[in-house]
């Protein structure tokens, strides 16, 4: 931990080492959260934590593959084995494999579905008992406009994100009675390392901070209500 304040509310962000997840971590640090950053590559995670420091409320890094149930359980047990309120889990870790359906390999199908959908299930299950005990908190899932629309050349990715929409809405129904608010953000194309975005103009793309701002707004919603879905589009088509 770079620095710590046990009183600050805890935020867990998966896929926090770069791109949208890092911007979300920045936004939550700015709002005074204690941060648990999760991704596979520990070196990149530590670099991200160093860039976030000096965050007054503390930053910890946890190397974990969200596809692996045992790793998720062990990692989240460590994260939650500390006093203080868990304010939010942001399920942001994601991968994309882009190829026409006839060319998608079994391995690519599995890694896409296992990261973008199964991983969200594992991470959410790992925090739900704590959120139920607290009778409140947020789970925010980062889907995509590809979770709302067909995507030629992106069948596995779209399938994972459409699945994520169903998982999110159903979790929201299961958990709202406990004061737990489950939301999904569906951004259009964002300028990150995620995919080459061939033929798209980076100047017109959404920026990672645009998504992070929406996460901040969701947390500001008064307790008796929650925003279940946000579709975030660039002003001009990239
Ligand atoms: P990115 O720059 O590629 O970052 C992905 C992050 O997820 C990295 O921190 C990566 O770290 C982590 N990650 C990937 N697989 C993981 C695994 N199995 N376990 C743990 N962490 C893992 O991508 P991004 O553009 O920021 O995308 C973030 C999210 O936004 C994704 O869910 C993506 O589907 C969604 N999204 C992106 C766009 C876009 O155009 N960029 C648009 C809409 C939605 P490691 O590789 O070290 O694990």
Short mmCIF file of N, CA and C in Angstrom, two decimals, residues 27-171:
data_model
loop_
_atom_site.label_atom_id
_atom_site.label_comp_id
_atom_site.label_asym_id
_atom_site.label_seq_id
_atom_site.Cartn_x
_atom_site.Cartn_y
_atom_site.Cartn_z
N UNK A 27 -10.47 8.80 -11.04
CA UNK A 27 -11.69 9.51 -10.63
C UNK A 27 -12.06 9.15 -9.18
N UNK A 28 -11.96 7.86 -8.86
CA UNK A 28 -12.35 7.42 -7.51
C UNK A 28 -11.34 7.89 -6.47
N UNK A 29 -10.06 7.96 -6.85
CA UNK A 29 -9.04 8.50 -5.93
C UNK A 29 -9.35 9.97 -5.65
N UNK A 30 -9.70 10.68 -6.71
CA UNK A 30 -10.03 12.11 -6.58
C UNK A 30 -11.21 12.30 -5.64
N UNK A 31 -12.11 11.32 -5.64
CA UNK A 31 -13.30 11.40 -4.77
C UNK A 31 -13.04 10.85 -3.38
N UNK A 32 -11.78 10.51 -3.07
CA UNK A 32 -11.41 10.13 -1.71
C UNK A 32 -11.56 8.66 -1.39
N UNK A 33 -11.65 7.80 -2.41
CA UNK A 33 -11.76 6.37 -2.14
C UNK A 33 -10.38 5.75 -1.89
N UNK A 34 -10.38 4.73 -1.07
CA UNK A 34 -9.25 3.84 -0.95
C UNK A 34 -9.38 2.85 -2.10
N UNK A 35 -8.27 2.53 -2.78
CA UNK A 35 -8.39 1.77 -4.02
C UNK A 35 -7.74 0.40 -3.95
N UNK A 36 -8.44 -0.59 -4.48
CA UNK A 36 -7.84 -1.90 -4.75
C UNK A 36 -7.87 -2.08 -6.25
N UNK A 37 -6.67 -2.10 -6.85
CA UNK A 37 -6.55 -2.21 -8.31
C UNK A 37 -6.24 -3.66 -8.69
N UNK A 38 -7.02 -4.19 -9.62
CA UNK A 38 -6.89 -5.60 -10.00
C UNK A 38 -6.59 -5.70 -11.50
N UNK A 39 -5.61 -6.52 -11.86
CA UNK A 39 -5.33 -6.89 -13.27
C UNK A 39 -4.32 -8.03 -13.22
N UNK A 40 -3.95 -8.59 -14.37
CA UNK A 40 -3.03 -9.73 -14.35
C UNK A 40 -1.57 -9.31 -14.23
N UNK A 41 -1.15 -8.32 -15.01
CA UNK A 41 0.27 -7.94 -15.09
C UNK A 41 0.64 -7.05 -13.90
N UNK A 42 1.39 -7.63 -12.96
CA UNK A 42 1.64 -6.90 -11.71
C UNK A 42 2.54 -5.69 -11.92
N UNK A 43 3.46 -5.79 -12.91
CA UNK A 43 4.36 -4.66 -13.14
C UNK A 43 3.56 -3.43 -13.60
N UNK A 44 2.66 -3.66 -14.54
CA UNK A 44 1.86 -2.53 -15.04
C UNK A 44 0.92 -2.00 -13.96
N UNK A 45 0.45 -2.91 -13.13
CA UNK A 45 -0.42 -2.47 -12.02
C UNK A 45 0.34 -1.56 -11.06
N UNK A 46 1.56 -1.99 -10.75
CA UNK A 46 2.36 -1.19 -9.81
C UNK A 46 2.69 0.18 -10.40
N UNK A 47 2.98 0.20 -11.70
CA UNK A 47 3.22 1.50 -12.37
C UNK A 47 1.99 2.39 -12.23
N UNK A 48 0.82 1.78 -12.45
CA UNK A 48 -0.43 2.55 -12.35
C UNK A 48 -0.60 3.08 -10.93
N UNK A 49 -0.31 2.23 -9.95
CA UNK A 49 -0.45 2.66 -8.54
C UNK A 49 0.50 3.80 -8.24
N UNK A 50 1.72 3.71 -8.79
CA UNK A 50 2.70 4.78 -8.55
C UNK A 50 2.20 6.09 -9.15
N UNK A 51 1.58 5.99 -10.33
CA UNK A 51 1.08 7.21 -10.96
C UNK A 51 -0.08 7.79 -10.17
N UNK A 52 -0.85 6.92 -9.51
CA UNK A 52 -1.99 7.40 -8.71
C UNK A 52 -1.54 8.00 -7.38
N UNK A 53 -0.40 7.53 -6.89
CA UNK A 53 0.09 8.05 -5.63
C UNK A 53 0.63 9.46 -5.86
N UNK A 54 0.60 10.39 -4.95
CA UNK A 54 0.11 10.16 -3.60
C UNK A 54 -1.41 10.35 -3.52
N UNK A 55 -2.13 9.24 -3.60
CA UNK A 55 -3.57 9.31 -3.35
C UNK A 55 -3.73 9.27 -1.84
N UNK A 56 -4.36 10.29 -1.26
CA UNK A 56 -4.37 10.40 0.19
C UNK A 56 -5.02 9.20 0.87
N UNK A 57 -5.91 8.51 0.18
CA UNK A 57 -6.66 7.44 0.85
C UNK A 57 -6.06 6.06 0.67
N UNK A 58 -5.04 5.93 -0.19
CA UNK A 58 -4.36 4.64 -0.29
C UNK A 58 -4.68 3.86 -1.55
N UNK A 59 -3.68 3.17 -2.05
CA UNK A 59 -3.84 2.36 -3.26
C UNK A 59 -3.12 1.04 -3.04
N UNK A 60 -3.80 -0.07 -3.30
CA UNK A 60 -3.16 -1.38 -3.24
C UNK A 60 -3.37 -2.08 -4.57
N UNK A 61 -2.42 -2.93 -4.95
CA UNK A 61 -2.54 -3.65 -6.22
C UNK A 61 -2.67 -5.14 -5.96
N UNK A 62 -3.43 -5.81 -6.81
CA UNK A 62 -3.66 -7.24 -6.67
C UNK A 62 -3.61 -7.88 -8.04
N UNK A 63 -2.59 -8.70 -8.26
CA UNK A 63 -2.48 -9.41 -9.53
C UNK A 63 -3.43 -10.60 -9.50
N UNK A 64 -4.34 -10.64 -10.46
CA UNK A 64 -5.38 -11.68 -10.45
C UNK A 64 -5.98 -11.80 -11.84
N UNK A 65 -6.19 -13.03 -12.28
CA UNK A 65 -6.88 -13.28 -13.54
C UNK A 65 -8.36 -13.51 -13.21
N UNK A 66 -9.22 -12.61 -13.66
CA UNK A 66 -10.64 -12.72 -13.27
C UNK A 66 -11.33 -13.94 -13.89
N UNK A 67 -10.65 -14.61 -14.81
CA UNK A 67 -11.24 -15.84 -15.40
C UNK A 67 -11.16 -17.02 -14.45
N UNK A 68 -10.32 -16.89 -13.43
CA UNK A 68 -9.99 -18.03 -12.57
C UNK A 68 -10.70 -17.88 -11.22
N UNK A 69 -11.68 -18.75 -10.97
CA UNK A 69 -12.51 -18.62 -9.76
C UNK A 69 -11.67 -18.65 -8.49
N UNK A 70 -10.70 -19.56 -8.45
CA UNK A 70 -9.91 -19.71 -7.22
C UNK A 70 -9.08 -18.45 -6.97
N UNK A 71 -8.49 -17.89 -8.05
CA UNK A 71 -7.71 -16.65 -7.89
C UNK A 71 -8.60 -15.51 -7.43
N UNK A 72 -9.78 -15.42 -8.01
CA UNK A 72 -10.68 -14.32 -7.63
C UNK A 72 -11.07 -14.45 -6.15
N UNK A 73 -11.41 -15.66 -5.74
CA UNK A 73 -11.83 -15.85 -4.33
C UNK A 73 -10.70 -15.48 -3.38
N UNK A 74 -9.49 -15.95 -3.69
CA UNK A 74 -8.35 -15.67 -2.79
C UNK A 74 -8.03 -14.17 -2.78
N UNK A 75 -8.05 -13.57 -3.96
CA UNK A 75 -7.70 -12.14 -4.05
C UNK A 75 -8.73 -11.28 -3.33
N UNK A 76 -10.00 -11.55 -3.59
CA UNK A 76 -11.04 -10.72 -2.98
C UNK A 76 -11.12 -10.94 -1.47
N UNK A 77 -10.78 -12.16 -1.02
CA UNK A 77 -10.75 -12.39 0.43
C UNK A 77 -9.68 -11.48 1.05
N UNK A 78 -8.53 -11.36 0.35
CA UNK A 78 -7.47 -10.47 0.87
C UNK A 78 -7.94 -9.02 0.87
N UNK A 79 -8.55 -8.62 -0.24
CA UNK A 79 -9.00 -7.22 -0.36
C UNK A 79 -10.00 -6.89 0.75
N UNK A 80 -10.89 -7.83 1.00
CA UNK A 80 -11.98 -7.54 1.95
C UNK A 80 -11.60 -7.80 3.40
N UNK A 81 -10.42 -8.37 3.59
CA UNK A 81 -9.96 -8.68 4.94
C UNK A 81 -9.37 -7.43 5.62
N UNK A 82 -10.06 -6.36 5.47
CA UNK A 82 -9.61 -5.11 6.07
C UNK A 82 -10.85 -4.38 6.53
N UNK A 83 -10.73 -3.59 7.59
CA UNK A 83 -11.92 -2.89 8.06
C UNK A 83 -12.34 -1.83 7.04
N UNK A 84 -13.56 -1.35 7.17
CA UNK A 84 -14.00 -0.25 6.31
C UNK A 84 -15.06 -0.70 5.34
N UNK A 85 -15.81 0.28 4.86
CA UNK A 85 -16.95 0.03 3.99
C UNK A 85 -16.50 -0.16 2.55
N UNK A 86 -17.07 -1.16 1.89
CA UNK A 86 -16.86 -1.34 0.45
C UNK A 86 -17.92 -0.52 -0.26
N UNK A 87 -17.47 0.53 -0.96
CA UNK A 87 -18.44 1.42 -1.62
C UNK A 87 -18.82 0.90 -3.00
N UNK A 88 -17.81 0.40 -3.74
CA UNK A 88 -18.10 0.06 -5.14
C UNK A 88 -17.11 -0.97 -5.69
N UNK A 89 -17.66 -1.90 -6.45
CA UNK A 89 -16.86 -2.78 -7.32
C UNK A 89 -17.14 -2.34 -8.75
N UNK A 90 -16.09 -1.98 -9.48
CA UNK A 90 -16.25 -1.69 -10.91
C UNK A 90 -15.68 -2.87 -11.69
N UNK A 91 -16.55 -3.61 -12.35
CA UNK A 91 -16.14 -4.74 -13.20
C UNK A 91 -15.83 -4.19 -14.58
N UNK A 92 -14.54 -3.87 -14.77
CA UNK A 92 -14.12 -3.22 -16.02
C UNK A 92 -13.21 -4.11 -16.87
N UNK A 93 -12.51 -5.07 -16.26
CA UNK A 93 -11.55 -5.90 -17.01
C UNK A 93 -12.25 -6.52 -18.21
N UNK A 94 -11.62 -6.42 -19.36
CA UNK A 94 -12.25 -6.97 -20.55
C UNK A 94 -11.25 -7.15 -21.67
N UNK A 95 -11.56 -8.07 -22.56
CA UNK A 95 -10.73 -8.29 -23.75
C UNK A 95 -11.65 -8.36 -24.97
N UNK A 96 -11.05 -8.12 -26.11
CA UNK A 96 -11.82 -8.22 -27.35
C UNK A 96 -11.02 -8.99 -28.39
N UNK A 97 -11.70 -9.92 -29.03
CA UNK A 97 -11.08 -10.63 -30.16
C UNK A 97 -11.97 -10.33 -31.34
N UNK A 98 -11.39 -9.78 -32.38
CA UNK A 98 -12.23 -9.34 -33.49
C UNK A 98 -11.90 -10.13 -34.75
N UNK A 99 -12.87 -10.91 -35.18
CA UNK A 99 -12.74 -11.75 -36.38
C UNK A 99 -14.15 -12.18 -36.76
N UNK A 100 -14.38 -12.45 -38.03
CA UNK A 100 -15.70 -12.96 -38.42
C UNK A 100 -15.98 -14.28 -37.71
N UNK A 101 -17.24 -14.55 -37.47
CA UNK A 101 -17.61 -15.69 -36.62
C UNK A 101 -16.99 -17.00 -37.12
N UNK A 102 -16.88 -17.15 -38.45
CA UNK A 102 -16.37 -18.41 -39.00
C UNK A 102 -14.88 -18.60 -38.70
N UNK A 103 -14.22 -17.52 -38.24
CA UNK A 103 -12.78 -17.62 -37.99
C UNK A 103 -12.42 -17.56 -36.50
N UNK A 104 -13.42 -17.48 -35.64
CA UNK A 104 -13.11 -17.39 -34.21
C UNK A 104 -12.70 -18.77 -33.69
N UNK A 105 -11.55 -18.83 -33.02
CA UNK A 105 -11.09 -20.12 -32.48
C UNK A 105 -11.79 -20.40 -31.16
N UNK A 106 -11.78 -21.65 -30.75
CA UNK A 106 -12.36 -22.02 -29.46
C UNK A 106 -11.66 -21.24 -28.34
N UNK A 107 -10.33 -21.12 -28.47
CA UNK A 107 -9.57 -20.46 -27.40
C UNK A 107 -9.97 -18.98 -27.29
N UNK A 108 -10.15 -18.31 -28.44
CA UNK A 108 -10.53 -16.90 -28.41
C UNK A 108 -11.95 -16.73 -27.87
N UNK A 109 -12.83 -17.63 -28.29
CA UNK A 109 -14.22 -17.59 -27.76
C UNK A 109 -14.18 -17.71 -26.23
N UNK A 110 -13.42 -18.71 -25.75
CA UNK A 110 -13.38 -18.96 -24.31
C UNK A 110 -12.77 -17.79 -23.55
N UNK A 111 -11.65 -17.24 -24.04
CA UNK A 111 -11.01 -16.17 -23.26
C UNK A 111 -11.90 -14.92 -23.23
N UNK A 112 -12.62 -14.68 -24.33
CA UNK A 112 -13.50 -13.50 -24.37
C UNK A 112 -14.67 -13.67 -23.40
N UNK A 113 -15.35 -14.79 -23.51
CA UNK A 113 -16.51 -15.03 -22.63
C UNK A 113 -16.07 -15.17 -21.18
N UNK A 114 -14.93 -15.83 -20.96
CA UNK A 114 -14.50 -16.07 -19.58
C UNK A 114 -14.04 -14.80 -18.88
N UNK A 115 -13.47 -13.87 -19.64
CA UNK A 115 -13.05 -12.60 -19.03
C UNK A 115 -14.24 -11.67 -18.86
N UNK A 116 -14.96 -11.44 -19.95
CA UNK A 116 -15.96 -10.36 -19.97
C UNK A 116 -17.25 -10.72 -19.25
N UNK A 117 -17.52 -12.03 -19.12
CA UNK A 117 -18.80 -12.43 -18.51
C UNK A 117 -18.58 -13.25 -17.24
N UNK A 118 -17.88 -14.36 -17.38
CA UNK A 118 -17.62 -15.22 -16.21
C UNK A 118 -16.86 -14.43 -15.13
N UNK A 119 -15.89 -13.61 -15.56
CA UNK A 119 -15.09 -12.83 -14.60
C UNK A 119 -15.96 -11.88 -13.77
N UNK A 120 -16.95 -11.29 -14.43
CA UNK A 120 -17.86 -10.37 -13.72
C UNK A 120 -18.68 -11.14 -12.69
N UNK A 121 -19.11 -12.33 -13.09
CA UNK A 121 -19.87 -13.20 -12.17
C UNK A 121 -19.01 -13.54 -10.95
N UNK A 122 -17.76 -13.97 -11.18
CA UNK A 122 -16.90 -14.35 -10.06
C UNK A 122 -16.64 -13.15 -9.13
N UNK A 123 -16.27 -12.01 -9.71
CA UNK A 123 -15.91 -10.85 -8.87
C UNK A 123 -17.13 -10.35 -8.11
N UNK A 124 -18.29 -10.36 -8.78
CA UNK A 124 -19.51 -9.88 -8.11
C UNK A 124 -19.87 -10.81 -6.96
N UNK A 125 -19.84 -12.11 -7.23
CA UNK A 125 -20.15 -13.08 -6.16
C UNK A 125 -19.23 -12.90 -4.96
N UNK A 126 -17.99 -12.52 -5.24
CA UNK A 126 -17.01 -12.38 -4.16
C UNK A 126 -17.32 -11.19 -3.24
N UNK A 127 -18.00 -10.17 -3.75
CA UNK A 127 -18.28 -8.99 -2.90
C UNK A 127 -19.71 -8.95 -2.38
N UNK A 128 -20.61 -9.72 -2.97
CA UNK A 128 -22.03 -9.60 -2.61
C UNK A 128 -22.29 -9.86 -1.11
N UNK A 129 -21.68 -10.88 -0.50
CA UNK A 129 -21.96 -11.07 0.94
C UNK A 129 -21.62 -9.82 1.77
N UNK A 130 -20.47 -9.16 1.43
CA UNK A 130 -20.10 -7.95 2.18
C UNK A 130 -21.13 -6.83 1.93
N UNK A 131 -21.55 -6.68 0.68
CA UNK A 131 -22.51 -5.61 0.37
C UNK A 131 -23.85 -5.88 1.05
N UNK A 132 -24.24 -7.16 1.12
CA UNK A 132 -25.51 -7.52 1.79
C UNK A 132 -25.42 -7.22 3.28
N UNK A 133 -24.28 -7.55 3.85
CA UNK A 133 -24.06 -7.29 5.29
C UNK A 133 -24.15 -5.79 5.56
N UNK A 134 -23.57 -4.99 4.67
CA UNK A 134 -23.58 -3.53 4.82
C UNK A 134 -24.95 -2.93 4.50
N UNK A 135 -25.75 -3.72 3.79
CA UNK A 135 -27.02 -3.26 3.22
C UNK A 135 -26.80 -2.04 2.32
N UNK A 136 -25.86 -2.16 1.42
CA UNK A 136 -25.67 -1.08 0.44
C UNK A 136 -24.33 -1.16 -0.25
N UNK A 137 -24.23 -0.39 -1.33
CA UNK A 137 -23.01 -0.35 -2.13
C UNK A 137 -23.38 -0.51 -3.60
N UNK A 138 -22.37 -0.35 -4.42
CA UNK A 138 -22.60 -0.36 -5.88
C UNK A 138 -21.78 -1.45 -6.56
N UNK A 139 -22.37 -2.02 -7.60
CA UNK A 139 -21.60 -2.81 -8.57
C UNK A 139 -21.83 -2.13 -9.92
N UNK A 140 -20.75 -1.72 -10.55
CA UNK A 140 -20.87 -1.04 -11.85
C UNK A 140 -20.12 -1.87 -12.88
N UNK A 141 -20.83 -2.30 -13.89
CA UNK A 141 -20.24 -3.14 -14.95
C UNK A 141 -19.98 -2.30 -16.20
N UNK A 142 -18.81 -2.50 -16.79
CA UNK A 142 -18.49 -1.78 -18.03
C UNK A 142 -18.77 -2.73 -19.19
N UNK A 143 -19.87 -2.46 -19.86
CA UNK A 143 -20.22 -3.24 -21.05
C UNK A 143 -19.76 -2.45 -22.27
N UNK A 144 -20.61 -2.30 -23.25
CA UNK A 144 -20.22 -1.65 -24.51
C UNK A 144 -21.50 -1.44 -25.33
N UNK A 145 -21.43 -0.52 -26.28
CA UNK A 145 -22.56 -0.45 -27.23
C UNK A 145 -22.66 -1.76 -28.00
N UNK A 146 -21.56 -2.53 -28.02
CA UNK A 146 -21.61 -3.87 -28.64
C UNK A 146 -22.44 -4.84 -27.79
N UNK A 147 -22.84 -4.42 -26.62
CA UNK A 147 -23.77 -5.21 -25.80
C UNK A 147 -25.23 -4.87 -26.09
N UNK A 148 -25.43 -3.94 -27.03
CA UNK A 148 -26.79 -3.51 -27.40
C UNK A 148 -27.07 -3.75 -28.87
N UNK A 149 -25.99 -3.86 -29.65
CA UNK A 149 -26.11 -3.89 -31.11
C UNK A 149 -25.38 -5.10 -31.68
N UNK A 150 -25.77 -5.54 -32.88
CA UNK A 150 -24.93 -6.56 -33.55
C UNK A 150 -23.59 -5.93 -33.91
N UNK A 151 -22.54 -6.74 -33.95
CA UNK A 151 -21.22 -6.22 -34.29
C UNK A 151 -20.56 -7.17 -35.28
N UNK A 152 -20.61 -6.80 -36.56
CA UNK A 152 -19.95 -7.64 -37.58
C UNK A 152 -18.48 -7.72 -37.25
N UNK A 153 -17.91 -8.91 -37.26
CA UNK A 153 -16.49 -9.09 -36.94
C UNK A 153 -16.23 -9.10 -35.44
N UNK A 154 -17.27 -9.12 -34.65
CA UNK A 154 -17.07 -9.10 -33.20
C UNK A 154 -18.07 -9.97 -32.47
N UNK A 155 -18.36 -11.14 -33.03
CA UNK A 155 -19.44 -11.98 -32.47
C UNK A 155 -19.16 -12.41 -31.04
N UNK A 156 -17.92 -12.84 -30.77
CA UNK A 156 -17.62 -13.31 -29.41
C UNK A 156 -17.70 -12.15 -28.43
N UNK A 157 -17.15 -11.01 -28.84
CA UNK A 157 -17.18 -9.82 -27.96
C UNK A 157 -18.62 -9.39 -27.71
N UNK A 158 -19.40 -9.29 -28.78
CA UNK A 158 -20.80 -8.87 -28.62
C UNK A 158 -21.56 -9.87 -27.76
N UNK A 159 -21.32 -11.16 -27.98
CA UNK A 159 -22.01 -12.18 -27.17
C UNK A 159 -21.68 -12.00 -25.69
N UNK A 160 -20.40 -11.72 -25.41
CA UNK A 160 -20.00 -11.55 -24.00
C UNK A 160 -20.68 -10.32 -23.39
N UNK A 161 -20.79 -9.26 -24.19
CA UNK A 161 -21.34 -8.01 -23.64
C UNK A 161 -22.88 -8.07 -23.59
N UNK A 162 -23.52 -8.74 -24.55
CA UNK A 162 -24.98 -8.94 -24.43
C UNK A 162 -25.26 -9.79 -23.19
N UNK A 163 -24.43 -10.80 -22.97
CA UNK A 163 -24.57 -11.63 -21.78
C UNK A 163 -24.41 -10.81 -20.51
N UNK A 164 -23.46 -9.89 -20.57
CA UNK A 164 -23.22 -9.03 -19.41
C UNK A 164 -24.43 -8.15 -19.10
N UNK A 165 -25.13 -7.73 -20.14
CA UNK A 165 -26.34 -6.92 -19.91
C UNK A 165 -27.36 -7.77 -19.12
N UNK A 166 -27.56 -9.01 -19.54
CA UNK A 166 -28.52 -9.89 -18.85
C UNK A 166 -28.09 -10.16 -17.42
N UNK A 167 -26.79 -10.39 -17.24
CA UNK A 167 -26.28 -10.63 -15.89
C UNK A 167 -26.51 -9.39 -15.02
N UNK A 168 -26.23 -8.22 -15.57
CA UNK A 168 -26.36 -6.98 -14.79
C UNK A 168 -27.81 -6.75 -14.36
N UNK A 169 -28.73 -6.82 -15.32
CA UNK A 169 -30.13 -6.53 -14.99
C UNK A 169 -30.67 -7.54 -13.98
N UNK A 170 -30.26 -8.80 -14.12
CA UNK A 170 -30.77 -9.83 -13.21
C UNK A 170 -30.16 -9.66 -11.81
N UNK A 171 -28.87 -9.35 -11.76
CA UNK A 171 -28.24 -9.08 -10.45
C UNK A 171 -28.92 -7.90 -9.78
#
